[in-house]
PDB file of C-alpha atoms in Angstrom:
ATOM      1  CA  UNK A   1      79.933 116.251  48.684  1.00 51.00           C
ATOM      2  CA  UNK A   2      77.988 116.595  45.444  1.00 65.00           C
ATOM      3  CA  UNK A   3      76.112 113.808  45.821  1.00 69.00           C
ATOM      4  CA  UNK A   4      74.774 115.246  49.493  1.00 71.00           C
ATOM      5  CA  UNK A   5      74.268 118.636  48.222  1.00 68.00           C
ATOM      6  CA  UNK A   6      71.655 116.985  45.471  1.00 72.00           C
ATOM      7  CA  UNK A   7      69.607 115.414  48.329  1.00 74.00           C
ATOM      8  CA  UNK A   8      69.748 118.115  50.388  1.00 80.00           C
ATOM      9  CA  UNK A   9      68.607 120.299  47.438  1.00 80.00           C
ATOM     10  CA  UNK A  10      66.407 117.846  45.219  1.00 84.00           C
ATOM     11  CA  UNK A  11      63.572 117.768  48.208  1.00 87.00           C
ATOM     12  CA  UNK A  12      63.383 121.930  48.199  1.00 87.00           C
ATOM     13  CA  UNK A  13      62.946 122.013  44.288  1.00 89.00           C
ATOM     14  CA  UNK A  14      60.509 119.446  44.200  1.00 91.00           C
ATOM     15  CA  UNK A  15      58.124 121.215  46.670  1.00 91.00           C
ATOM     16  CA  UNK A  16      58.925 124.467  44.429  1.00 91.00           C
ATOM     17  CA  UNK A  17      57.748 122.788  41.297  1.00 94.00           C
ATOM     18  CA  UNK A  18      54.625 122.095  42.524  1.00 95.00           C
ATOM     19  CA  UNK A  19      53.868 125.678  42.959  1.00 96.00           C
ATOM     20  CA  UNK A  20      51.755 127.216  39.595  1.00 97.00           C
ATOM     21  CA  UNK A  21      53.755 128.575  37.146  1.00 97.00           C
ATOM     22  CA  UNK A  22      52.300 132.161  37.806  1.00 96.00           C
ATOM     23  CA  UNK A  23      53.907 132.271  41.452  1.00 97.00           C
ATOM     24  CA  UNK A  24      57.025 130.799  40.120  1.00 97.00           C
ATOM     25  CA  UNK A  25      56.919 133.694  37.782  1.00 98.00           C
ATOM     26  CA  UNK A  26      57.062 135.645  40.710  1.00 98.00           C
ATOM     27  CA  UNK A  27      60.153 133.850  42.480  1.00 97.00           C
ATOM     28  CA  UNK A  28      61.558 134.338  38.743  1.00 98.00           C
ATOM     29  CA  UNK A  29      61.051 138.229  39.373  1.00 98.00           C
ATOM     30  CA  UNK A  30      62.745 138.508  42.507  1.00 98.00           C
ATOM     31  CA  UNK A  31      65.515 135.720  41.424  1.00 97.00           C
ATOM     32  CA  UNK A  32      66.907 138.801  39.122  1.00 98.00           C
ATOM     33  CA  UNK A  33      67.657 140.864  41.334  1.00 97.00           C
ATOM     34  CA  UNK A  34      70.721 138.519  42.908  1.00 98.00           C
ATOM     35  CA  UNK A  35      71.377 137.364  39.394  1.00 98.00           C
ATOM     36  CA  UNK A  36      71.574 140.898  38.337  1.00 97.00           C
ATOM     37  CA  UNK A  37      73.462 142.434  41.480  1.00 97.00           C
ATOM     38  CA  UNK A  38      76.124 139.986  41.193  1.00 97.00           C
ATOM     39  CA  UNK A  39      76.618 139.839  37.925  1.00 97.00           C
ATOM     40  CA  UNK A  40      76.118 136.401  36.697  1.00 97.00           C
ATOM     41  CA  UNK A  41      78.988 135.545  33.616  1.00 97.00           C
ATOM     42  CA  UNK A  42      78.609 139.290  33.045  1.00 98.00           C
ATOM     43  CA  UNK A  43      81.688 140.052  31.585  1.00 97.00           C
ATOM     44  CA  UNK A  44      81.318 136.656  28.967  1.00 97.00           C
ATOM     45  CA  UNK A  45      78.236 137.915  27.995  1.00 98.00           C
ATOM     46  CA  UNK A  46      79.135 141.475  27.097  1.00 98.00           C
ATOM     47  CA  UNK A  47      81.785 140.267  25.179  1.00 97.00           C
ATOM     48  CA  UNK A  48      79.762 137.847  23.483  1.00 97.00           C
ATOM     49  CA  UNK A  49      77.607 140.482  22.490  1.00 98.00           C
ATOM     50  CA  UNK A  50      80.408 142.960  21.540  1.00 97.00           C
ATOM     51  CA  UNK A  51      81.334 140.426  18.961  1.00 96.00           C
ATOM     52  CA  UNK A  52      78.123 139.649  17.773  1.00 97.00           C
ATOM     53  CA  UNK A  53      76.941 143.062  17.113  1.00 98.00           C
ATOM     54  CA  UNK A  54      79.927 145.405  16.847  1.00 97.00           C
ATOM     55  CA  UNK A  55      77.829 148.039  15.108  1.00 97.00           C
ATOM     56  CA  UNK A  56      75.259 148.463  18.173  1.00 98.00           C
ATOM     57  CA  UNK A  57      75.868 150.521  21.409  1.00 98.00           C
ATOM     58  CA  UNK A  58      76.872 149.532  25.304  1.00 97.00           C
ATOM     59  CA  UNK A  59      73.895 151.068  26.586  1.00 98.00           C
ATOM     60  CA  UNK A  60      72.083 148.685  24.079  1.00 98.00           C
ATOM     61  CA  UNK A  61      74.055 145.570  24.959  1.00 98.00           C
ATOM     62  CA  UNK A  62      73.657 146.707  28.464  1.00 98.00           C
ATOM     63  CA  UNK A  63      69.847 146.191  28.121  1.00 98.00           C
ATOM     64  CA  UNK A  64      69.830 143.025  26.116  1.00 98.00           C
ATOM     65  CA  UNK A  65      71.938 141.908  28.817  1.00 98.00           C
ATOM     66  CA  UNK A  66      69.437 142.905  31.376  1.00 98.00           C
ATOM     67  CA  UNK A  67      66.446 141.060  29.319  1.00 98.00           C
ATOM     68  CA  UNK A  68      69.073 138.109  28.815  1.00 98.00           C
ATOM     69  CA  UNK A  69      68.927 137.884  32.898  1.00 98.00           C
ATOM     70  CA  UNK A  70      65.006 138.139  33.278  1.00 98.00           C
ATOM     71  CA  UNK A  71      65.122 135.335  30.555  1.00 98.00           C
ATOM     72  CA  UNK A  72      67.078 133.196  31.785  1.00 98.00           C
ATOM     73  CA  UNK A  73      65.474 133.377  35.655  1.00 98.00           C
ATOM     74  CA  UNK A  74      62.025 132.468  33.877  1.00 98.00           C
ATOM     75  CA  UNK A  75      64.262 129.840  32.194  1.00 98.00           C
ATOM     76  CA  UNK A  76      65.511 128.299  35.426  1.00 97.00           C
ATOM     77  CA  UNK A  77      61.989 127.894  37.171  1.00 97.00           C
ATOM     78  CA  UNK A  78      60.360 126.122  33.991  1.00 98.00           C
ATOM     79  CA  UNK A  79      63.199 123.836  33.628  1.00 97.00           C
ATOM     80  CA  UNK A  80      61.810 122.975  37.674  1.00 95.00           C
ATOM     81  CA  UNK A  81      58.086 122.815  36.854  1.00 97.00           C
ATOM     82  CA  UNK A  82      58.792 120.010  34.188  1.00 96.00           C
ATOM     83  CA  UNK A  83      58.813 117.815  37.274  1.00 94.00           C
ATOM     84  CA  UNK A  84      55.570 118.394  37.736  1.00 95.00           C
ATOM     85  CA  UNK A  85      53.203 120.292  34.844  1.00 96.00           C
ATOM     86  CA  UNK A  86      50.788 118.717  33.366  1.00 95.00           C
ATOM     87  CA  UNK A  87      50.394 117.446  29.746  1.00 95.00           C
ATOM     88  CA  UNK A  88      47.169 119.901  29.056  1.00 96.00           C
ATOM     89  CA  UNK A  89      49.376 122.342  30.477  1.00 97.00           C
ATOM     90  CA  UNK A  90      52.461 121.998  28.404  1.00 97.00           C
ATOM     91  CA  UNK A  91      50.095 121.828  25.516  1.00 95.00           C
ATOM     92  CA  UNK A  92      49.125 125.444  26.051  1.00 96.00           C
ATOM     93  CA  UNK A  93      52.962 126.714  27.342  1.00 98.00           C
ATOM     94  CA  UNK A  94      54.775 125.324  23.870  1.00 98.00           C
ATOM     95  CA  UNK A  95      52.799 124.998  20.649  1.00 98.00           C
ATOM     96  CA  UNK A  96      53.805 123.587  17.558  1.00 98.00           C
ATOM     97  CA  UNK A  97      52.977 123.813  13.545  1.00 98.00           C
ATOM     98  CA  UNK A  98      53.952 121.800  10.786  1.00 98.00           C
ATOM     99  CA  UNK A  99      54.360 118.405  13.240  1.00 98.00           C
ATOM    100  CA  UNK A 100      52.536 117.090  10.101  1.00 98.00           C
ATOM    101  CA  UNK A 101      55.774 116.634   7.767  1.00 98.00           C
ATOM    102  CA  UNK A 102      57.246 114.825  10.803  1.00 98.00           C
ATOM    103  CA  UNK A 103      54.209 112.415  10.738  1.00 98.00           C
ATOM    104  CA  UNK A 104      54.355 112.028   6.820  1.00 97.00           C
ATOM    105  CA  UNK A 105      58.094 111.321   6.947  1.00 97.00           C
ATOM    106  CA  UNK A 106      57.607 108.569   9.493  1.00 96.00           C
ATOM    107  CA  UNK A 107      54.729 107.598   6.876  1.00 96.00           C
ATOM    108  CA  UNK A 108      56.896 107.111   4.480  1.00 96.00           C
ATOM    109  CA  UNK A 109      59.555 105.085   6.448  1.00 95.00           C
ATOM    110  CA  UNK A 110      61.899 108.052   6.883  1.00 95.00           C
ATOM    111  CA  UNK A 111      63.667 109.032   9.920  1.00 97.00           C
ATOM    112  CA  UNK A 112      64.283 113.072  11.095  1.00 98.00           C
ATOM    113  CA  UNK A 113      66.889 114.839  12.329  1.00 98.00           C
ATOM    114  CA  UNK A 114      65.685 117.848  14.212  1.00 98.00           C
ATOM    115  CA  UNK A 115      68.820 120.672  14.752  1.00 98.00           C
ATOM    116  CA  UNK A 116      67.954 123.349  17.614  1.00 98.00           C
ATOM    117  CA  UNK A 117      70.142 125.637  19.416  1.00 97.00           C
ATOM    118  CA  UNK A 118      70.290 127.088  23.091  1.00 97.00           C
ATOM    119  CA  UNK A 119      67.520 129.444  21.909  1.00 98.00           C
ATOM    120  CA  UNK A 120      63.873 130.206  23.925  1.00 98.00           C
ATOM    121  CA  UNK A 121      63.294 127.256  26.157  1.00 98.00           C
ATOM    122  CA  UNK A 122      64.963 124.124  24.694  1.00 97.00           C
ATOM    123  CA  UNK A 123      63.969 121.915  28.102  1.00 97.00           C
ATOM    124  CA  UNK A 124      60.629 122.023  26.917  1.00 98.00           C
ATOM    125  CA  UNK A 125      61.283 121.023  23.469  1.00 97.00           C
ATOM    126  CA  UNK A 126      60.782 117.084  23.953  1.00 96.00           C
ATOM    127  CA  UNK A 127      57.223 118.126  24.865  1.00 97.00           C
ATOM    128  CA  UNK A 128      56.969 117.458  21.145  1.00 97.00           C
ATOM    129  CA  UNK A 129      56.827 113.675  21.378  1.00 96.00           C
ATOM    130  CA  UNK A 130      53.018 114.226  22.800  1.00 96.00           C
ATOM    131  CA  UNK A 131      52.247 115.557  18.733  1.00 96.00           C
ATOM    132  CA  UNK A 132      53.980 113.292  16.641  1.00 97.00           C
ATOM    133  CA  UNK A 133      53.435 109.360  15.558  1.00 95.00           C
ATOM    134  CA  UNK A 134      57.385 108.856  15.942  1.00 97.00           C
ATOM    135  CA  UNK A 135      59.407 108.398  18.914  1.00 97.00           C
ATOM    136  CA  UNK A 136      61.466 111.526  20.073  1.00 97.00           C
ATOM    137  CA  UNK A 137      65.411 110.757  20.880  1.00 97.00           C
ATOM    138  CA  UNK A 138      67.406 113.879  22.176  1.00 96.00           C
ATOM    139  CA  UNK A 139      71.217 114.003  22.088  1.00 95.00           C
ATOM    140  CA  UNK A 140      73.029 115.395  25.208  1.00 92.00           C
ATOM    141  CA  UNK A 141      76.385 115.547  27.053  1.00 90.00           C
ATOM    142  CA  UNK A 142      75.977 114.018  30.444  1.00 91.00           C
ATOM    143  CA  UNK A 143      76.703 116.103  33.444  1.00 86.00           C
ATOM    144  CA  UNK A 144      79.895 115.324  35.482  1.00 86.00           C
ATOM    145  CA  UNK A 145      77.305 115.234  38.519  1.00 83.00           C
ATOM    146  CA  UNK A 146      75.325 111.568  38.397  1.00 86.00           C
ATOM    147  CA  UNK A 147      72.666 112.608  40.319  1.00 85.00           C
ATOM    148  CA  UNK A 148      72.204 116.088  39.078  1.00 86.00           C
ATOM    149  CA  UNK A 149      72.539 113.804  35.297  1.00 90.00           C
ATOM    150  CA  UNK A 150      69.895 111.445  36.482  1.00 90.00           C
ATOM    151  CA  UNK A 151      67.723 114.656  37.376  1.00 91.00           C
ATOM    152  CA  UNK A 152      68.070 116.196  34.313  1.00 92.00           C
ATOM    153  CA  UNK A 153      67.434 112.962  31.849  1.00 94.00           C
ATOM    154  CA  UNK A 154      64.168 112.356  34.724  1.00 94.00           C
ATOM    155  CA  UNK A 155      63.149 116.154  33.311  1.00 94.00           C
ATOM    156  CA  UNK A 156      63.499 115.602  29.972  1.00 94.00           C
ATOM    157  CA  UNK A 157      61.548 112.216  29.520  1.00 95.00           C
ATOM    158  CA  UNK A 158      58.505 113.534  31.154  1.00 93.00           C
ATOM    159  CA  UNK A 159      56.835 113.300  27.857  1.00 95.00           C
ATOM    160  CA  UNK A 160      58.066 110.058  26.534  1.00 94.00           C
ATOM    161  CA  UNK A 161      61.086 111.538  24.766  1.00 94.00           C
ATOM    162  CA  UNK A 162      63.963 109.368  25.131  1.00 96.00           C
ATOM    163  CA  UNK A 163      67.562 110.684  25.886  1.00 96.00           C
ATOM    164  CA  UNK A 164      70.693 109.226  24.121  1.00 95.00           C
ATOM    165  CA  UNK A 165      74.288 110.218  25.654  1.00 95.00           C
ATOM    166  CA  UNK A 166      76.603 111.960  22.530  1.00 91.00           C
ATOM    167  CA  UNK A 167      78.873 109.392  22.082  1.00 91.00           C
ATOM    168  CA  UNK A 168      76.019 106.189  21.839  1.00 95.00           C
ATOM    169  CA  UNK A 169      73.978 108.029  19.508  1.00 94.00           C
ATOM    170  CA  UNK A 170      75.703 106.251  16.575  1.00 92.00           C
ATOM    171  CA  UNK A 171      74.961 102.867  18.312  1.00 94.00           C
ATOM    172  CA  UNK A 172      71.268 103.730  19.033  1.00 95.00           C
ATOM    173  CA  UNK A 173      70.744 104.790  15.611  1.00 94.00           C
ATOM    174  CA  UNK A 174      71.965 101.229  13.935  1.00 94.00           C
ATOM    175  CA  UNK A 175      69.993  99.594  16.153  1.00 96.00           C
ATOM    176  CA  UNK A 176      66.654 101.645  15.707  1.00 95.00           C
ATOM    177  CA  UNK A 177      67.339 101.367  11.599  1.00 92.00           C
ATOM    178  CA  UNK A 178      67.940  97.606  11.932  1.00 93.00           C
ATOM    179  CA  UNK A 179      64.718  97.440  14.077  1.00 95.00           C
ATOM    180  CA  UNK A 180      62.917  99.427  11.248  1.00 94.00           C
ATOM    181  CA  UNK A 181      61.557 101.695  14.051  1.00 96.00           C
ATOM    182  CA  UNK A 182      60.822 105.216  13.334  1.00 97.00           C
ATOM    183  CA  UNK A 183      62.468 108.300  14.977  1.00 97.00           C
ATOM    184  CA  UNK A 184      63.020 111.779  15.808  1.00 98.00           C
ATOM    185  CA  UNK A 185      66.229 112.427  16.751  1.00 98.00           C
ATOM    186  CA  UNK A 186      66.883 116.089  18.153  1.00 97.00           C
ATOM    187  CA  UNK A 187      70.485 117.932  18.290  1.00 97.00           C
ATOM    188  CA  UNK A 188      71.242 120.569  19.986  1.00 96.00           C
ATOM    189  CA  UNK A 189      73.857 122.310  17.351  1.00 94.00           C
ATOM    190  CA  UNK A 190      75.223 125.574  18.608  1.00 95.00           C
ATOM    191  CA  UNK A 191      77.477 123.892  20.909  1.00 90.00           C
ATOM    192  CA  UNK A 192      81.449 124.530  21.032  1.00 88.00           C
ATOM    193  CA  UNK A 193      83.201 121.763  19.310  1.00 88.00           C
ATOM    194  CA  UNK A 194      86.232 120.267  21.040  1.00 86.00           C
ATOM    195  CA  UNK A 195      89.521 121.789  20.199  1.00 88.00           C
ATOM    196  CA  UNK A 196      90.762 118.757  18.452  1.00 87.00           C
ATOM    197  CA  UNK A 197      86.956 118.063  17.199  1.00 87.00           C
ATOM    198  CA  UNK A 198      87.322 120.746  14.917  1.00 92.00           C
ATOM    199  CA  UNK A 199      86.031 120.137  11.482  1.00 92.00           C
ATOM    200  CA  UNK A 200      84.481 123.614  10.184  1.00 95.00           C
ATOM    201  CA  UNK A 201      84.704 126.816  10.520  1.00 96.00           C
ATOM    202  CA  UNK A 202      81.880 129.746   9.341  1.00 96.00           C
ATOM    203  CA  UNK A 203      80.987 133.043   9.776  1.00 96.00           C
ATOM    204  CA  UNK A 204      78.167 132.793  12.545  1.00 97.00           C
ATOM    205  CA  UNK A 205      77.109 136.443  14.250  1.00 97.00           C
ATOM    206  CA  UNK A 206      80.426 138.089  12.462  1.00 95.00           C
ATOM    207  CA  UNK A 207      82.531 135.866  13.747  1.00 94.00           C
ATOM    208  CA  UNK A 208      84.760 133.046  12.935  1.00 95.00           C
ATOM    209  CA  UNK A 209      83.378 129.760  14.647  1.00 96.00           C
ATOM    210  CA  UNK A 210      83.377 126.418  15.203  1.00 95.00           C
ATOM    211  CA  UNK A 211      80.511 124.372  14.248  1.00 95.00           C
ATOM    212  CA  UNK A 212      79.873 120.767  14.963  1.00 93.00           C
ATOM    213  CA  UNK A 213      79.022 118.943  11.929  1.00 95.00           C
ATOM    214  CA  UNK A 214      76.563 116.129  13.460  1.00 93.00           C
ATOM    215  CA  UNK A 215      73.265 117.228  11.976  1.00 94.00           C
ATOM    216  CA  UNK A 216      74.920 117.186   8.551  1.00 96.00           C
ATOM    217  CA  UNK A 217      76.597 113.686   9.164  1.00 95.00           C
ATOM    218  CA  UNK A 218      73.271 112.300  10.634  1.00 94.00           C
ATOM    219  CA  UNK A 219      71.200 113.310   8.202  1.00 94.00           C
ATOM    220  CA  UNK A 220      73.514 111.669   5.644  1.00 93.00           C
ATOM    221  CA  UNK A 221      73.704 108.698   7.367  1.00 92.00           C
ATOM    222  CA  UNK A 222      69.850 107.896   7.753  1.00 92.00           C
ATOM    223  CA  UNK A 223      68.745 109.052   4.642  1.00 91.00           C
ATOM    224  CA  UNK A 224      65.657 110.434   5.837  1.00 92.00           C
ATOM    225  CA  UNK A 225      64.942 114.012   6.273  1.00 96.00           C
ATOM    226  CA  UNK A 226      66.461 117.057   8.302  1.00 97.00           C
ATOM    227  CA  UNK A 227      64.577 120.062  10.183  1.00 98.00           C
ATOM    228  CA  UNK A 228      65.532 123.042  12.088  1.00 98.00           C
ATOM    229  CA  UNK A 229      62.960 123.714  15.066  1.00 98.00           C
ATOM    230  CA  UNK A 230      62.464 127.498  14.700  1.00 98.00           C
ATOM    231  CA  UNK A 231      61.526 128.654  18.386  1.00 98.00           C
ATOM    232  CA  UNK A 232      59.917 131.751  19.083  1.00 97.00           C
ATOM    233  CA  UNK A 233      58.299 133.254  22.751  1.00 98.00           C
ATOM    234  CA  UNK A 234      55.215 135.198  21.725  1.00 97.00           C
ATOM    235  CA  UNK A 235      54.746 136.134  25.441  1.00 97.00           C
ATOM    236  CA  UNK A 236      56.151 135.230  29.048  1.00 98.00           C
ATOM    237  CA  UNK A 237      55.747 130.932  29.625  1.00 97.00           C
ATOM    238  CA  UNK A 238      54.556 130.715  25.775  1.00 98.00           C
ATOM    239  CA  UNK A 239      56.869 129.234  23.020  1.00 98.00           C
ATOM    240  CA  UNK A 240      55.926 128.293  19.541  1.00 98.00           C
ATOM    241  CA  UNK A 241      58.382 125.824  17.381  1.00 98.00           C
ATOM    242  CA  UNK A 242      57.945 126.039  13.970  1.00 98.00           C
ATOM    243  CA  UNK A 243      59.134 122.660  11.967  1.00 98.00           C
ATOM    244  CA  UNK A 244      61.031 123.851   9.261  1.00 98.00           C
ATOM    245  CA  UNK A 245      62.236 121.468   6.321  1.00 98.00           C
ATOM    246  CA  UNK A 246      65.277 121.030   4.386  1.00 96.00           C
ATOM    247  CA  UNK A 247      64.072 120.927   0.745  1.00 94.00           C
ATOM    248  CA  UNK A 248      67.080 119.808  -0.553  1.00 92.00           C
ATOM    249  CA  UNK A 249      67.832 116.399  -1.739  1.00 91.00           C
ATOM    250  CA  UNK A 250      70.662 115.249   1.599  1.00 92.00           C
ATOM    251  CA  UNK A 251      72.271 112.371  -0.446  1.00 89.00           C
ATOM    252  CA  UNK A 252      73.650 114.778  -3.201  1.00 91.00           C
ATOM    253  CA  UNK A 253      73.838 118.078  -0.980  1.00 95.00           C
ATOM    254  CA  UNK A 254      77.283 119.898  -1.371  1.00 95.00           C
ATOM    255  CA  UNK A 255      79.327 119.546   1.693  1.00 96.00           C
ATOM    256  CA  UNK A 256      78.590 121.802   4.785  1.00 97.00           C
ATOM    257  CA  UNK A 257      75.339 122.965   2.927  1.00 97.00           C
ATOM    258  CA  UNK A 258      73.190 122.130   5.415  1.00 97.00           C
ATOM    259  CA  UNK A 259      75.005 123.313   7.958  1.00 97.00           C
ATOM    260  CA  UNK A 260      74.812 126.827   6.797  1.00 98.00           C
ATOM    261  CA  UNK A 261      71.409 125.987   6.202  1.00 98.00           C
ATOM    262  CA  UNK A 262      70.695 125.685  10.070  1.00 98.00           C
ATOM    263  CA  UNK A 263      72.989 128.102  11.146  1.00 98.00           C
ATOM    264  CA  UNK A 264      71.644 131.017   9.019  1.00 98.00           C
ATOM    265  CA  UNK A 265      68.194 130.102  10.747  1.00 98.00           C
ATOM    266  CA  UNK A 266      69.258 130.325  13.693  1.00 98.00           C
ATOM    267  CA  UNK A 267      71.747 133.556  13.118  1.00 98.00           C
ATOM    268  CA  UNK A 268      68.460 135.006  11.955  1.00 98.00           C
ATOM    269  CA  UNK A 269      66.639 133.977  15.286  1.00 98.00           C
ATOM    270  CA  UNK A 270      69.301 135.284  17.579  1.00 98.00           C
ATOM    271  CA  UNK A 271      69.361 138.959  15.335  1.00 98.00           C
ATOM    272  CA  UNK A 272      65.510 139.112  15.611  1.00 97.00           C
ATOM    273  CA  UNK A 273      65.180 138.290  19.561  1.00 98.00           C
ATOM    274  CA  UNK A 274      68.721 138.261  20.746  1.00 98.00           C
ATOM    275  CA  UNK A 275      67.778 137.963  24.659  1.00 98.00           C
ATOM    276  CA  UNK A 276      66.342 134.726  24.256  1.00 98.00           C
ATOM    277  CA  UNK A 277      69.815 132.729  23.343  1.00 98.00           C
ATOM    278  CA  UNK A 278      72.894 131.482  25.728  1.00 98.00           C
ATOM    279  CA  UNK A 279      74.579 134.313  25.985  1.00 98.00           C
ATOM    280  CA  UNK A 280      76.145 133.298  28.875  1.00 97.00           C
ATOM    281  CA  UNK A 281      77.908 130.046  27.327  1.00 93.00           C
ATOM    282  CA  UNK A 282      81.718 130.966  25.798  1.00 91.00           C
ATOM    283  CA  UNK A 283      80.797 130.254  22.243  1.00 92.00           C
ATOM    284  CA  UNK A 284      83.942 132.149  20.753  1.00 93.00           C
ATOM    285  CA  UNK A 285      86.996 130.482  22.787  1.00 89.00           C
ATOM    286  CA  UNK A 286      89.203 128.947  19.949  1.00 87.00           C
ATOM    287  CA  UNK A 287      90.495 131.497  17.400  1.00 81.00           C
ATOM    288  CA  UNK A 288      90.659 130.721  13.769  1.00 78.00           C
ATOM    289  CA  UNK A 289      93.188 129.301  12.435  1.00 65.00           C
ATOM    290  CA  UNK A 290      93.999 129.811   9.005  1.00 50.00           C
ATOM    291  CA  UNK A 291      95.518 127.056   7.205  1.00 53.00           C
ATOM    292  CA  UNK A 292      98.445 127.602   4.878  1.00 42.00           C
ATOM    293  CA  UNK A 293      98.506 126.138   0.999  1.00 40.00           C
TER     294      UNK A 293
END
C-alpha cells in the first residue's frame, strides 16, 4: 500500500517542483492554514517549548508556535524543489563562509566532521559539496518506506553529496582512510539516542537530555578536524552556514568536551531564532536517570 501511494504521489510532487520557488512560496502560505487548523504535533510542541523556556509566556509560545508552522510549510516545499533547482540557484538560496578551512584541512590530508542539528533548512545543507575541494558524506537513518528512502537519498545527492546509512558509516570511513581520499562527513546531532544507546546526559535548553556521542567519537577516530555548521535564515528561501572550527587539539580533548562544544552552539541558535528548529520532533522522551554511587 505504501509502495502505491509513492507512485501515485511521486508524479504530483514532481510537477510541483518544477514550479518557481516564489509560487511555491505561495502554496507554502496557504499550506498553513490546514497545518495550523488542525493542529499539527501541537500539543508536543508546546510542551517542548514549555520545557525549553519555562520563564517565557503561553501567548509567547503560542506565537513561536505559529512562526514554527509557517517555517516548517516553507520547509516542506524546498525540500520538493531540490528535485529540480538549479545549481546558480541554490548558490543564491544557501550561502556559505569560511568553506576555506574545509579546503585547507583537506590540504593538509585531514578529514572533517561537520555536526548540524534540525535547525533552518538542513535538506539544503549538502548544497555545500558545490564549494569545497572534498567530497561531502551525510549520515542518515533510512526511512522504513524504500521508495519514499530512495526519494529522499535522490534529494539529497543532487549536488554530488554522497549519503551513508548510520550503521555503515564506520565501514565507509575505513575504507575512504585506507583509500587516502579526502572527506566531509556531516552529522546530524540533535537526534534522540536509543534508550539502550544511552551514553550522556547534559543540560541542553534546561533540560536533562540525551545526546548521541558520534561527532565526538568520529572526530577521535579520524584525527582530522571537527566543525559545527552554524545556520542562520536572513530572510524567507535564504540561509547562510557559517563553518565554525573546533580549536582544540581532538586527540587530547577531555571527554564529552566537544560535545558541549556543539551543543552550546546550537542551544545558542535555537535561544536566538527558536522557530527555525524541530520543534515538532519528541526530543525529551526518556527521563534522567540518576545513577547511584
Amino acid at each position: 500500500m505504501n509502495k502505491l501511494l509513492y507512485y501515485i504521489w511521486y508524479p504530483l510532487i514532481w510537477l510541483i517542483s518544477l514550479l518557481p520557488l516564489s509560487f511555491l512560496y505561495r502554496i507554502s502560505d496557504l499550506l498553513y492554514y490546514p497545518v495550523s487548523l488542525a493542529g499539527y504535533r501541537k500539543k508536543v510542541i508546546l510542551d517542548n517549548l514549555r520545557r525549553a523556556f519555562p520563564q517565557q509566556s503561553d501567548e509567547w509560545r503560542k506565537n513561536i508556535l505559529k512562526k514554527f508552522y509557517r517555517h516548517f510549510c516553507d520547509l516542506f516545499i524546498e525540500t520538493l524543489k531540490l528535485q529540480h533547482i538549479s545549481d546558480k540557484e541554490i548558490y543564491k538560496r544557501i550561502t556559505f563562509s569560511n568553506t576555506k578551512f574545509l579546503d585547507e584541512a583537506a590540504e593538509e590530508g585531514k578529514d572533517v566532521i561537520a555536526v548540524l542539528g534540525h535547525y533552518g533548512n538542513w535538506e539544503w545543507v549538502p548544497a555545500i559539496n558545490l564549494h569545497i575541494r572534498a567530497q561531502g558524506y551525510s549520515v542518515y537513518r533510512p526511512l522504513k518506506n524504500k521508495a519514499f528512502d530512495k526519494y529522499m537519498i535522490m534529494l539529497r545527492s543532487r549536488f554530488g553529496s554522497k549519503n551513508v546509512p548510520m550503521k555503515k558509516t564506520l565501514r565507509l570511513v575505513a575504507g575512504l582512510k585506507k583509500q587516502n581520499k579526502r572527506f566531509v562527513l556531516g552529522l546530524i546531532a540533535d537526534q534522540s539516542p536509543a534508550r539502550t544507546e544511552i551514553q550522556y546526559w547534559t543540560n541542553f535548553l534546561t533540560q536533562p537530555t540525551p545526546i548521541l556521542l558520534g561527532p565526538e567519537k568520529m572526530s577521535k577516530m579520524v584525527k582530522g578536524a571537527v566543525v559545527f555548521f552554524k545556520v542562520s535564515k536572513p530572510k524567507r528561501g535564504h540561509y547562510h552556514i557559517d563553518v565554525v572550527p573546533w580549536n582544540g587539539d581532538i586527540e587530547n580533548a577531555k571527554e564529552f568536551e566537544i560535545t558541549e562544544w556543539h551543543v552550546r552552539l546550537l542551544e545558542k541558535c535555537i535561544t536566538e531564532r527558536p522557530e527555525l528548529w524541530l520543534w515538532s520532533h519528541r526530543r525529551w522522551k526518556y527521563q534522567y536517570q540518576y545513577k547511584s554511587s
